[in-house]
Short mmCIF file of C-alpha atoms in Angstrom, two decimals:
data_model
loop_
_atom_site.label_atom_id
_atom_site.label_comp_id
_atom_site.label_asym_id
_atom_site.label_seq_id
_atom_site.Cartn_x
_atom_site.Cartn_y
_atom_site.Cartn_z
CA UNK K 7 -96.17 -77.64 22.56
CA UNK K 8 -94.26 -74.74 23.51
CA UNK K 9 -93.35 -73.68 19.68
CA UNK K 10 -96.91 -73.77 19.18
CA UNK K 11 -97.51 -71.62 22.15
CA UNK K 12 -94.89 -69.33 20.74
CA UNK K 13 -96.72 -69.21 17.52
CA UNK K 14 -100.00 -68.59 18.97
CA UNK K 15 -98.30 -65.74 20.91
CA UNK K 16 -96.84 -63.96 17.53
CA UNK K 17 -100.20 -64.54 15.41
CA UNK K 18 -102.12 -63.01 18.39
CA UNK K 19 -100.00 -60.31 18.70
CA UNK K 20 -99.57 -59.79 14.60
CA UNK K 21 -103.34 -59.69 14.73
CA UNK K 22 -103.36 -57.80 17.54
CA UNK K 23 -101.23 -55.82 15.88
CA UNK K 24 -102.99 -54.86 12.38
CA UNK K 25 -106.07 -54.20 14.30
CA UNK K 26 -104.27 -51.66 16.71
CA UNK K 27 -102.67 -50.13 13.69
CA UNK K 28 -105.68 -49.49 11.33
CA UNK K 29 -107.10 -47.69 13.86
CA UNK K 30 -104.55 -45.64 14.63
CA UNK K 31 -103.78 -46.79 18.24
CA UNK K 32 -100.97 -49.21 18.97
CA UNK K 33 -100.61 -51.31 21.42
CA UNK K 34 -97.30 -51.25 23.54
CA UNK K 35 -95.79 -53.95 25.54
CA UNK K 36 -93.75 -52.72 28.38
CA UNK K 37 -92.37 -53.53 31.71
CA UNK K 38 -92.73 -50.79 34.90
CA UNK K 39 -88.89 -51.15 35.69
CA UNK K 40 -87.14 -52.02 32.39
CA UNK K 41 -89.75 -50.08 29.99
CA UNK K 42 -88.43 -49.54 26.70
CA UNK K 43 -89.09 -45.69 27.33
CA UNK K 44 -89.07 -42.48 24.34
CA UNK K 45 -87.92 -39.82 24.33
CA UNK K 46 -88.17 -37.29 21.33
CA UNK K 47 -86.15 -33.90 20.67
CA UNK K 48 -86.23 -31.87 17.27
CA UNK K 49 -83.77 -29.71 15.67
CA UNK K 50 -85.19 -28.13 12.77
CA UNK K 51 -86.90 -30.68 10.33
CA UNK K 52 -84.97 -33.54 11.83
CA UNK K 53 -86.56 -35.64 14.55
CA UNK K 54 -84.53 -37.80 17.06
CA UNK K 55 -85.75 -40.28 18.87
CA UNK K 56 -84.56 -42.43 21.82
CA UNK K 57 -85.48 -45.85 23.44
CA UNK K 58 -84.08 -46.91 26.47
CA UNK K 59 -84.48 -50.09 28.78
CA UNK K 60 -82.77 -50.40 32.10
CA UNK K 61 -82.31 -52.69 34.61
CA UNK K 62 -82.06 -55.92 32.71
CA UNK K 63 -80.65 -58.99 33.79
CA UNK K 64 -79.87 -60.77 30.76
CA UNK K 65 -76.58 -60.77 29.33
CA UNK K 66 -78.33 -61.24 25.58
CA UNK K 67 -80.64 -58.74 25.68
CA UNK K 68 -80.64 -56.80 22.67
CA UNK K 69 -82.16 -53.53 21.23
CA UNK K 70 -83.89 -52.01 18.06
CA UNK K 71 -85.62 -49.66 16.05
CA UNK K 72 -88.25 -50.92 13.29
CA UNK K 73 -90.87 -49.35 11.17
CA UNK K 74 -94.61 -50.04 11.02
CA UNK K 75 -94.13 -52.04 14.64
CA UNK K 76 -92.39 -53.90 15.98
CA UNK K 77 -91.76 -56.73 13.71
CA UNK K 78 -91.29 -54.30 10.78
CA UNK K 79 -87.91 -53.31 8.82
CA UNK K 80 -84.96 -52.66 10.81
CA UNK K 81 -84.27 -48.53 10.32
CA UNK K 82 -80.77 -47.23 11.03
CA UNK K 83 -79.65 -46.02 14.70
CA UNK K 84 -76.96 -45.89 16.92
CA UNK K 85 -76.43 -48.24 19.78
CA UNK K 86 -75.16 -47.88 22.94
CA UNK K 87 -74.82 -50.46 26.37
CA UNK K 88 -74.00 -50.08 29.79
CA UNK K 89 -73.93 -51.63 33.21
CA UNK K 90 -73.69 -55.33 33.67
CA UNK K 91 -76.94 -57.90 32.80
CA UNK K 92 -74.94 -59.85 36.13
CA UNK K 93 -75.81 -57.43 38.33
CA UNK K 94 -79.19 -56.17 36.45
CA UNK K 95 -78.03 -52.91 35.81
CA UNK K 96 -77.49 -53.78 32.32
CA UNK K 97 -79.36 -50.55 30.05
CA UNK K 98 -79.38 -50.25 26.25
CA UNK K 99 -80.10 -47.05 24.30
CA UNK K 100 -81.09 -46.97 20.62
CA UNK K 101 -81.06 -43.46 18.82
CA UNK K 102 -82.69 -43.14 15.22
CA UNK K 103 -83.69 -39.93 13.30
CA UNK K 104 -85.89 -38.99 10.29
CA UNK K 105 -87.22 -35.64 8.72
CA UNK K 106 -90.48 -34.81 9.96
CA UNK K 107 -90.75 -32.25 7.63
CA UNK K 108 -89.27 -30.69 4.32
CA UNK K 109 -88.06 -32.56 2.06
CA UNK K 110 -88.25 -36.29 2.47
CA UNK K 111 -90.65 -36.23 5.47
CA UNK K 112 -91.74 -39.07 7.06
CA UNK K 113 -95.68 -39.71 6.55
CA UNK K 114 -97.59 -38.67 9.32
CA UNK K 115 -98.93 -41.60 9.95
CA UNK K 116 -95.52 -43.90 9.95
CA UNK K 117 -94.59 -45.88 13.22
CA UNK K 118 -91.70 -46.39 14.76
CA UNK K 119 -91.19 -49.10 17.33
CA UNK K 120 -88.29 -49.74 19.61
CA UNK K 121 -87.98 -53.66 20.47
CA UNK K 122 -86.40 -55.06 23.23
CA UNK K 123 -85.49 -58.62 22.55
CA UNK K 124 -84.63 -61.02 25.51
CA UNK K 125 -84.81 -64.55 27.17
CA UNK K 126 -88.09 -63.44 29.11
CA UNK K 127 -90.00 -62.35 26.47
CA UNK K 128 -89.81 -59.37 24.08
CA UNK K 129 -90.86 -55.73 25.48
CA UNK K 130 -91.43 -52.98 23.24
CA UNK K 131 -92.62 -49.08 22.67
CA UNK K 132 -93.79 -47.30 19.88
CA UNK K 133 -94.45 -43.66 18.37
CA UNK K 134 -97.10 -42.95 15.71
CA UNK K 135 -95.34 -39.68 14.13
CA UNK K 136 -98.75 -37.19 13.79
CA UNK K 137 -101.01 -34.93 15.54
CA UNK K 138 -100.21 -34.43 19.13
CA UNK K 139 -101.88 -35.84 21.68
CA UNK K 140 -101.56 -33.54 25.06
CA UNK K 141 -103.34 -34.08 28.51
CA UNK K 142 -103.32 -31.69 31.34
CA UNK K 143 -102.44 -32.58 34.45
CA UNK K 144 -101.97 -30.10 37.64
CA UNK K 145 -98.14 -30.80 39.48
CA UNK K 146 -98.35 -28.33 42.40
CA UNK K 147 -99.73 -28.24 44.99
CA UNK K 148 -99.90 -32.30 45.63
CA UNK K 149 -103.59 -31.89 47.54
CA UNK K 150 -106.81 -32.60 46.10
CA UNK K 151 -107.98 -28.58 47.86
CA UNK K 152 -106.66 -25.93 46.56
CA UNK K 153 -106.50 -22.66 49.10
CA UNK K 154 -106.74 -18.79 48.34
CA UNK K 155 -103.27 -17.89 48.23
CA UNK K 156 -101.92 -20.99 46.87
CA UNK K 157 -99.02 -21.38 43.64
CA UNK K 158 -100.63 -22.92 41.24
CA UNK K 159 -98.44 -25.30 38.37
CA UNK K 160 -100.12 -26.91 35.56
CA UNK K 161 -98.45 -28.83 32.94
CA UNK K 162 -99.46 -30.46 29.49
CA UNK K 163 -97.18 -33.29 29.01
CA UNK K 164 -97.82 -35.12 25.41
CA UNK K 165 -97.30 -38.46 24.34
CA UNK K 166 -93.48 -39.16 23.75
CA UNK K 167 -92.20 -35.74 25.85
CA UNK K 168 -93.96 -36.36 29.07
CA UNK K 169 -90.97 -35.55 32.35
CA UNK K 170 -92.60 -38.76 34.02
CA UNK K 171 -93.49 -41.82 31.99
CA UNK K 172 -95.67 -42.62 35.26
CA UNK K 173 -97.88 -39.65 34.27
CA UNK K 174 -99.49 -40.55 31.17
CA UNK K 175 -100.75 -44.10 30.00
CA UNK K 176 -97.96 -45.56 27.83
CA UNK K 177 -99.43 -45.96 24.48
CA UNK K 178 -99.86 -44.38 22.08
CA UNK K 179 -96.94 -42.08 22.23
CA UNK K 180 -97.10 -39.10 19.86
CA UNK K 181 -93.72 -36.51 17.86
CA UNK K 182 -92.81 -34.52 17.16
CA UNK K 183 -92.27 -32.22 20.83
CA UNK K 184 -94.90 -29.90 20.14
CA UNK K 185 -95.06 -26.10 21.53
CA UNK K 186 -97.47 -25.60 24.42
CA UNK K 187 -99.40 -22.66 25.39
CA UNK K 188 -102.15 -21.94 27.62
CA UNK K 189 -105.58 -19.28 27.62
CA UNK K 190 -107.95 -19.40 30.25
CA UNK K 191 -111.69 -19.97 29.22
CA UNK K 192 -110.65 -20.52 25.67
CA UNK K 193 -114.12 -21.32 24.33
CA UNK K 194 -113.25 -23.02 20.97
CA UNK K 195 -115.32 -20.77 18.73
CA UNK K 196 -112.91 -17.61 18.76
CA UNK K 197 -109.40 -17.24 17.51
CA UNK K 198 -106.43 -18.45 20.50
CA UNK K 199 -105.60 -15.48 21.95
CA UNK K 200 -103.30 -16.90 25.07
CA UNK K 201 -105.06 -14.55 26.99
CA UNK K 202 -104.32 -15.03 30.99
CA UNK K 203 -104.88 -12.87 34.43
CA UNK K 204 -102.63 -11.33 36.31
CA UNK K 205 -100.33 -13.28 38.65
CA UNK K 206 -100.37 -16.54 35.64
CA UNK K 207 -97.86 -17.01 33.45
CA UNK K 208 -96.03 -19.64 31.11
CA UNK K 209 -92.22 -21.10 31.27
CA UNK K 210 -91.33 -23.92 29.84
CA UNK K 211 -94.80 -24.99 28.59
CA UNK K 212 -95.67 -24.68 32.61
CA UNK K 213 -99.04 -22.78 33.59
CA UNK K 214 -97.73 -20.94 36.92
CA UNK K 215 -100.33 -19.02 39.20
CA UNK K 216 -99.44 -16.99 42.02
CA UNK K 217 -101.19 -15.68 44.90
CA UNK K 218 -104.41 -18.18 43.74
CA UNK K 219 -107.86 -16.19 43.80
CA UNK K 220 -110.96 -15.64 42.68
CA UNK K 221 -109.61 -13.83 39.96
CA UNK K 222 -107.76 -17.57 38.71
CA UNK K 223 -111.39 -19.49 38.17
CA UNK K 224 -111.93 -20.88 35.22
CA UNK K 225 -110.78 -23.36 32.64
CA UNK K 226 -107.21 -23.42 31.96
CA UNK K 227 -106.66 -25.00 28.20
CA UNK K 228 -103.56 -25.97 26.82
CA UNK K 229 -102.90 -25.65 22.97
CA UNK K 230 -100.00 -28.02 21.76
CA UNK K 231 -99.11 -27.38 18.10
CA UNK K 232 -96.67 -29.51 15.87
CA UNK K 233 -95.47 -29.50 12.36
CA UNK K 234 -98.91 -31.14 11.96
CA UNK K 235 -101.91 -29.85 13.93
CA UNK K 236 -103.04 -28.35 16.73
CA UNK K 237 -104.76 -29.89 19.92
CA UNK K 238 -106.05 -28.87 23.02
CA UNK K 239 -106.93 -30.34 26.68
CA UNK K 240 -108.02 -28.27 29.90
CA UNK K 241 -108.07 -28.46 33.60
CA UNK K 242 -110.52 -26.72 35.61
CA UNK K 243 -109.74 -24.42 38.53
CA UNK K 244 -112.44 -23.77 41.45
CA UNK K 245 -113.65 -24.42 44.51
CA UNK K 246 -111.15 -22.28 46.60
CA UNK K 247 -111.07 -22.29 50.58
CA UNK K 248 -109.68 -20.73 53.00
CA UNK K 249 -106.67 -22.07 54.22
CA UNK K 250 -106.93 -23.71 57.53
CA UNK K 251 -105.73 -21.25 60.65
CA UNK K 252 -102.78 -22.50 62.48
CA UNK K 253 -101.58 -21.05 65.67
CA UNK K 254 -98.25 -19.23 65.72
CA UNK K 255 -96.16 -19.29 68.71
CA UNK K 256 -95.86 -16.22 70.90
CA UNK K 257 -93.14 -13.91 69.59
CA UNK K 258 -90.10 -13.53 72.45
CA UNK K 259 -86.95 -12.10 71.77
CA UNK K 260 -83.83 -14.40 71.39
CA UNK K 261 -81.74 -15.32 74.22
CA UNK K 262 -78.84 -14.09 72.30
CA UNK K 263 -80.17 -10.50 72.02
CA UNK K 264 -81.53 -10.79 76.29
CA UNK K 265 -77.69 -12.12 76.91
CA UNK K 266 -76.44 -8.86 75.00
CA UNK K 267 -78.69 -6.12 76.60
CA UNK K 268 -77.82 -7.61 79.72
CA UNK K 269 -73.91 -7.63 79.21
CA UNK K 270 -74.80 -3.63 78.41
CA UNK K 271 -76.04 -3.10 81.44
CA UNK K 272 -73.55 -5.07 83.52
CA UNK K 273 -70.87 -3.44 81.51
CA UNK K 274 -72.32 0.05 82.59
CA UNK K 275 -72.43 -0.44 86.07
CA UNK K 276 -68.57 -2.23 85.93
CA UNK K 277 -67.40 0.56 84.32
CA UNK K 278 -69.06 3.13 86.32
CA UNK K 279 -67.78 1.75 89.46
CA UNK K 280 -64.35 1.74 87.86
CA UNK K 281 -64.52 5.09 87.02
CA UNK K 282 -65.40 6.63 90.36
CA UNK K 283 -62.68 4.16 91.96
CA UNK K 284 -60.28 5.88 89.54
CA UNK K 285 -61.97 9.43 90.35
CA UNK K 286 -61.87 8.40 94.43
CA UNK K 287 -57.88 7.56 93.94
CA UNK K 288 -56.82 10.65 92.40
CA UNK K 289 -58.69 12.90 94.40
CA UNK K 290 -57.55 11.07 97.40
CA UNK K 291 -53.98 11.52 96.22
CA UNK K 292 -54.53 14.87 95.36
CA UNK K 293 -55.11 15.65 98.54
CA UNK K 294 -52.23 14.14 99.92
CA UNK K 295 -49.84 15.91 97.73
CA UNK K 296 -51.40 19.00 98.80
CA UNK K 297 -51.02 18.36 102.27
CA UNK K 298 -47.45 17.53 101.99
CA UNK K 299 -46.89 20.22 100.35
CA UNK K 300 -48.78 23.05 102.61
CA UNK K 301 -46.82 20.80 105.66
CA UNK K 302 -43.14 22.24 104.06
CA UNK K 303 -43.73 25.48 103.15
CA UNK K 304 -44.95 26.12 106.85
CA UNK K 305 -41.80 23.68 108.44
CA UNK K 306 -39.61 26.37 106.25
CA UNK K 307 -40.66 29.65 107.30
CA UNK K 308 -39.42 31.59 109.92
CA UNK K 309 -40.97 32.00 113.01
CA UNK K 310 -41.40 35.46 114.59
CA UNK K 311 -38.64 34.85 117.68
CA UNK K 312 -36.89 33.60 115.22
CA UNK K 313 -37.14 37.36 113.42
CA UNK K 314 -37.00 38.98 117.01
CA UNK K 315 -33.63 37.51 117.84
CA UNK K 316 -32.30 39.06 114.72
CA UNK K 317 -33.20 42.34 115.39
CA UNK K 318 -32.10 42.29 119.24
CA UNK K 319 -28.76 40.96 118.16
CA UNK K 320 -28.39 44.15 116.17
#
């Protein structure tokens, strides 16, 4: 009973399968916590791309890189474990490349599927090399209102190079990376001109707005070109308010600049008191000295009997 379970499984999904794939959207079967995830990078003509599943828990998990899905031909790659299945840490990587274009190019319409084969049943991801596939998404700020004033960052993640796998729907992923740019109120019937107003600009395929105002409404369209085609997807910017009016606290001056003006002051009057104590003392010495002084030179001179006797005596 359960082989023929197992069978009905694999002809469902093989069915499944060939319908997905002749119309151009497969189906992926992945786990939230384990994935397999892809990630893409290009160098040139050569495209690299890399599965990963994490957090497994069985010590004969195993995983691989086929064409046409994910029952297809085993392609070359590179293999690499880590962690321990005992513990559930247990992740496997699997790296393949191919030339996406140039000489022996991959058709643009080849899949690649990563399969992660285990005990609880087989997971797996795949990437339909072709026209990109990009969806714009706003990342700051995290409220539904935006305000005048505001910074404004937009992004246009694509299938197979989104930052956060939790951002776009899983399937179907899309590579080569392609180059992003951004025009606002591109209306489809003139040539791109990645024309933007002031305060907006672009770094690393990010839409950035400063200072948001009435000058930033509009549609904001992102163009994402590969060696293949380009395509576009936009996000609309309105509806600005006023940010709401919070009351600031009363501005006091620190207790650390009160303590110092006071210490001035305190010092002042110390020292000034010091000063005429000093002052007081000398004068008062002064004085003294001069008395003593005036007191000898009158207890030395000679008084006038003194002088009288002298002269009777002669």
């Amino acid at each position: 009973m359960a082989q023929a379970i197992q069978r009905l499984h694999w002809t469902c999904l093989c069915l499944v399968f060939g319908i997905a794939l002749h119309e151009g959207v497969l189906a992926a079967v992945t786990d939230p916590n384990i994935g397999p995830l892809i990630t893409d990078s290009q160098d040139g003509n050569v495209l690299e791309l890399t599965c990963t599943a994490d957090k497994l828990s069985d010590p004969a998990a195993n995983i691989a890189w086929h064409r046409d899905g994910p029952n297809g031909d085993l392609v070359n790659y590179a293999f690499s474990p880590d962690g321990d299945a005992a513990t559930g840490t247990l992740k496997l990587t699997a790296t393949t490349s191919f030339n996406v274009s140039g000489p022996g190019a991959v058709d643009k319409a080849t899949t690649y599927a990563c399969n992660v084969t285990r005990a609880a049943g087989n997971l797996w991801q795949a990437v339909v090399t072709g026209d990109p596939t990009p969806r714009a998404l706003r990342l700051e700020p995290s409220r539904d209102q935006l305000y005048y004033g505001d910074t404004l960052i937009l992004a246009c993640p694509n299938y197979g190079s989104q930052p956060d796998p939790d951002t776009l729907p899983a399937d179907p992923l899309t590579v080569p990376s392609p180059q992003v740019e951004w025009q606002l109120n591109y209306d489809f019937s003139n040539p791109w001109n990645g024309s933007l107003p002031a305060g907006a600009s672009v770094e690393a395929g990010q839409l950035i707005i400063t200072n948001l105002g009435d000058s930033h409404v509009g549609s904001y369209t992102c163009q994402s070109t590969n060696v293949y085609s380009s395509k576009y997807a936009s996000f609309p910017v309105g509806g600005l308010m006023v940010a709401p009016t919070t009351t600031a606290a009363p501005t006091t001056p620190s207790s650390g600049v009160a303590v110092n003006n006071t210490g001035a002051i305190v010092g002042g009057v110390i020292g000034g008191i010091i000063a005429a104590i000093i002052l007081g003392a000398l004068a008062y010495f002064g004085y003294q000295h001069f008395n003593k002084s005036q007191t000898a030179r009158i207890s030395f001179q000679p008084s006038q009997s003194d002088e009288e006797g002298k002269l009777n005596s002669n």
